[in-house]
Amino acid sequence: MVRLCNLRYLREHFNLSRLAIEYPRLTLGFWLAIATAGLLAFTSLKYALFPDITFPVVIVKAEAPLETVTATEQKLTIPLENSLQSLPGLDELVSSTYSEQTVVTVVFDPGINLEVATNNTTNAIEELNLTPKPSLEIIPFNLNESKAVSYTLTSDSKNLGELTQIAKTDIIPSLTQLEGVLKVNLLGDTSATSQGQENNFPTLVSFKQQPAIALEIVKASKANTLEVVDRVNIAIQTWQEKLPEVQISLAQTQANYIREATQATIDTLLGAILLAILVIFGFLRNFAATVITALAIPISLLGTFIVMAIAGFNLETITLLALALTIGIIVDDAIVEVENIVRYLDAGYPPQQAVILATREIGFTVSVSTLTIVAVFLPIALMNNNVGQFFKPFGLTVSVTVITSLLVARTLSPVLA
């Protein structure tokens, strides 16, 4: 009996719907502010294909005049492995031993700063006193760095050597200065980076059955692909105007695929919203109730956009999928509240009393069922392994959307009803 009284006390005095009805202007003002901030947050979100995740890898190459593989392993590989095993954030250590050479691949946990990981690796190796003293090369590598766009250079009046010189002295230096561009690979001759390093890669490039050279623009790991492609495209158009005797042609780009993939997901999201509204109206047969229920969808999504912007998420496959999957949950929260209110109205109760009675009756159940969904998806956002990094935006987006929809259903919908 005491527990039953306590439950009734909680339902009565911690009823968000009752508080929202007592302060309707404050409630409407709050959600108007959320909607406005959500629109601003939405405009700041960027389109991408996958979540922005850093996969830092540092490759250590050591060479010493050792005659056998066994000697190389004893003198180089084992000491290097022992010194690198205690690095903070280390995920995996893989080594390959050859005669006179050792290659150690140091894989760090996703999200670890690559520069910090490289410095830690360098410091650990410098503390070693190896005999004989090897020549060392430490190469930072981010698996999230990818080719954003490629162009070919052809000409009827200039040979490949002249095209290579134009690319090296004019085009590449200007492209490497663009924000978000990590390096520009020159295929057909050499590879040039923004740090001035050059590595010879014997390649043969042809475009439309004509000898050519190619420029591969590699974006930085944190850069947005679409923004990088747009900046590079503007720069290439400028160079095309300056070099009419050279034909600069687009060979390959990730931008089109990203736009098509994200647009397809957005279309699916909009279709889900439309179908949800039609189903609601088909069952309720009440225009006002349908509007109140349907309004919960955009409000909940706008509230989610605020958290996505703060967390640094993009509008990409994972987050858009999360938003599409939560449409049904958003509608479920709102429609249960509205349907119960309509039931009390049909029973002859005044609107305000009908809302208070209806929300008090089912508010606890709606809250528990919704928070149960959060309890399922929130742990996904807290996973730390590689798979977890991909699904962190998914779990957090679902959880925030569901919580926002619950608040809408418990406050805004009763006030409008």
PDB file of N, CA and C in Angstrom, residues 147 149-153 205-207 213-216 248-253:
ATOM      1  N   LYS A 147      41.856   9.406 -51.111  1.00  0.00           N
ATOM      2  CA  LYS A 147      41.855  10.206 -52.332  1.00  0.00           C
ATOM      3  C   LYS A 147      40.477  10.805 -52.540  1.00  0.00           C
ATOM      4  N   VAL A 149      39.720  13.356 -55.028  1.00  0.00           N
ATOM      5  CA  VAL A 149      39.431  13.656 -56.424  1.00  0.00           C
ATOM      6  C   VAL A 149      40.722  13.536 -57.232  1.00  0.00           C
ATOM      7  N   SER A 150      40.589  13.184 -58.500  1.00  0.00           N
ATOM      8  CA  SER A 150      41.745  13.040 -59.388  1.00  0.00           C
ATOM      9  C   SER A 150      41.486  13.773 -60.699  1.00  0.00           C
ATOM     10  N   TYR A 151      42.558  14.342 -61.252  1.00  0.00           N
ATOM     11  CA  TYR A 151      42.487  15.033 -62.534  1.00  0.00           C
ATOM     12  C   TYR A 151      43.607  14.534 -63.426  1.00  0.00           C
ATOM     13  N   THR A 152      43.367  14.595 -64.732  1.00  0.00           N
ATOM     14  CA  THR A 152      44.414  14.262 -65.693  1.00  0.00           C
ATOM     15  C   THR A 152      44.816  15.515 -66.461  1.00  0.00           C
ATOM     16  N   LEU A 153      46.088  15.559 -66.855  1.00  0.00           N
ATOM     17  CA  LEU A 153      46.608  16.665 -67.654  1.00  0.00           C
ATOM     18  C   LEU A 153      47.062  16.107 -68.994  1.00  0.00           C
ATOM     19  N   VAL A 205      50.126   6.633 -67.260  1.00  0.00           N
ATOM     20  CA  VAL A 205      48.756   7.125 -67.220  1.00  0.00           C
ATOM     21  C   VAL A 205      48.312   7.466 -68.631  1.00  0.00           C
ATOM     22  N   SER A 206      47.113   7.047 -68.986  1.00  0.00           N
ATOM     23  CA  SER A 206      46.516   7.440 -70.265  1.00  0.00           C
ATOM     24  C   SER A 206      45.079   7.859 -70.015  1.00  0.00           C
ATOM     25  N   PHE A 207      44.636   8.863 -70.770  1.00  0.00           N
ATOM     26  CA  PHE A 207      43.275   9.367 -70.630  1.00  0.00           C
ATOM     27  C   PHE A 207      42.678   9.501 -72.027  1.00  0.00           C
ATOM     28  N   ILE A 213      49.404  12.787 -67.562  1.00  0.00           N
ATOM     29  CA  ILE A 213      49.814  12.681 -66.171  1.00  0.00           C
ATOM     30  C   ILE A 213      48.571  12.932 -65.324  1.00  0.00           C
ATOM     31  N   ALA A 214      48.612  12.467 -64.104  1.00  0.00           N
ATOM     32  CA  ALA A 214      47.428  12.569 -63.251  1.00  0.00           C
ATOM     33  C   ALA A 214      47.787  13.187 -61.907  1.00  0.00           C
ATOM     34  N   LEU A 215      46.839  13.924 -61.359  1.00  0.00           N
ATOM     35  CA  LEU A 215      46.970  14.512 -60.028  1.00  0.00           C
ATOM     36  C   LEU A 215      45.952  13.855 -59.106  1.00  0.00           C
ATOM     37  N   GLU A 216      46.420  13.225 -58.054  1.00  0.00           N
ATOM     38  CA  GLU A 216      45.546  12.632 -57.042  1.00  0.00           C
ATOM     39  C   GLU A 216      45.581  13.511 -55.799  1.00  0.00           C
ATOM     40  N   ILE A 248      42.813  20.020 -68.589  1.00  0.00           N
ATOM     41  CA  ILE A 248      42.720  19.442 -67.253  1.00  0.00           C
ATOM     42  C   ILE A 248      41.329  18.832 -67.111  1.00  0.00           C
ATOM     43  N   SER A 249      41.265  17.510 -66.992  1.00  0.00           N
ATOM     44  CA  SER A 249      39.983  16.794 -66.994  1.00  0.00           C
ATOM     45  C   SER A 249      39.773  16.054 -65.676  1.00  0.00           C
ATOM     46  N   LEU A 250      38.524  16.050 -65.237  1.00  0.00           N
ATOM     47  CA  LEU A 250      38.169  15.296 -64.043  1.00  0.00           C
ATOM     48  C   LEU A 250      38.208  13.804 -64.360  1.00  0.00           C
ATOM     49  N   ALA A 251      38.981  13.052 -63.573  1.00  0.00           N
ATOM     50  CA  ALA A 251      39.106  11.612 -63.810  1.00  0.00           C
ATOM     51  C   ALA A 251      38.262  10.800 -62.840  1.00  0.00           C
ATOM     52  N   GLN A 252      38.272  11.195 -61.566  1.00  0.00           N
ATOM     53  CA  GLN A 252      37.550  10.430 -60.561  1.00  0.00           C
ATOM     54  C   GLN A 252      37.290  11.325 -59.355  1.00  0.00           C
ATOM     55  N   THR A 253      36.125  11.138 -58.716  1.00  0.00           N
ATOM     56  CA  THR A 253      35.801  11.911 -57.532  1.00  0.00           C
ATOM     57  C   THR A 253      34.884  11.126 -56.606  1.00  0.00           C
TER      58      THR A 253
END
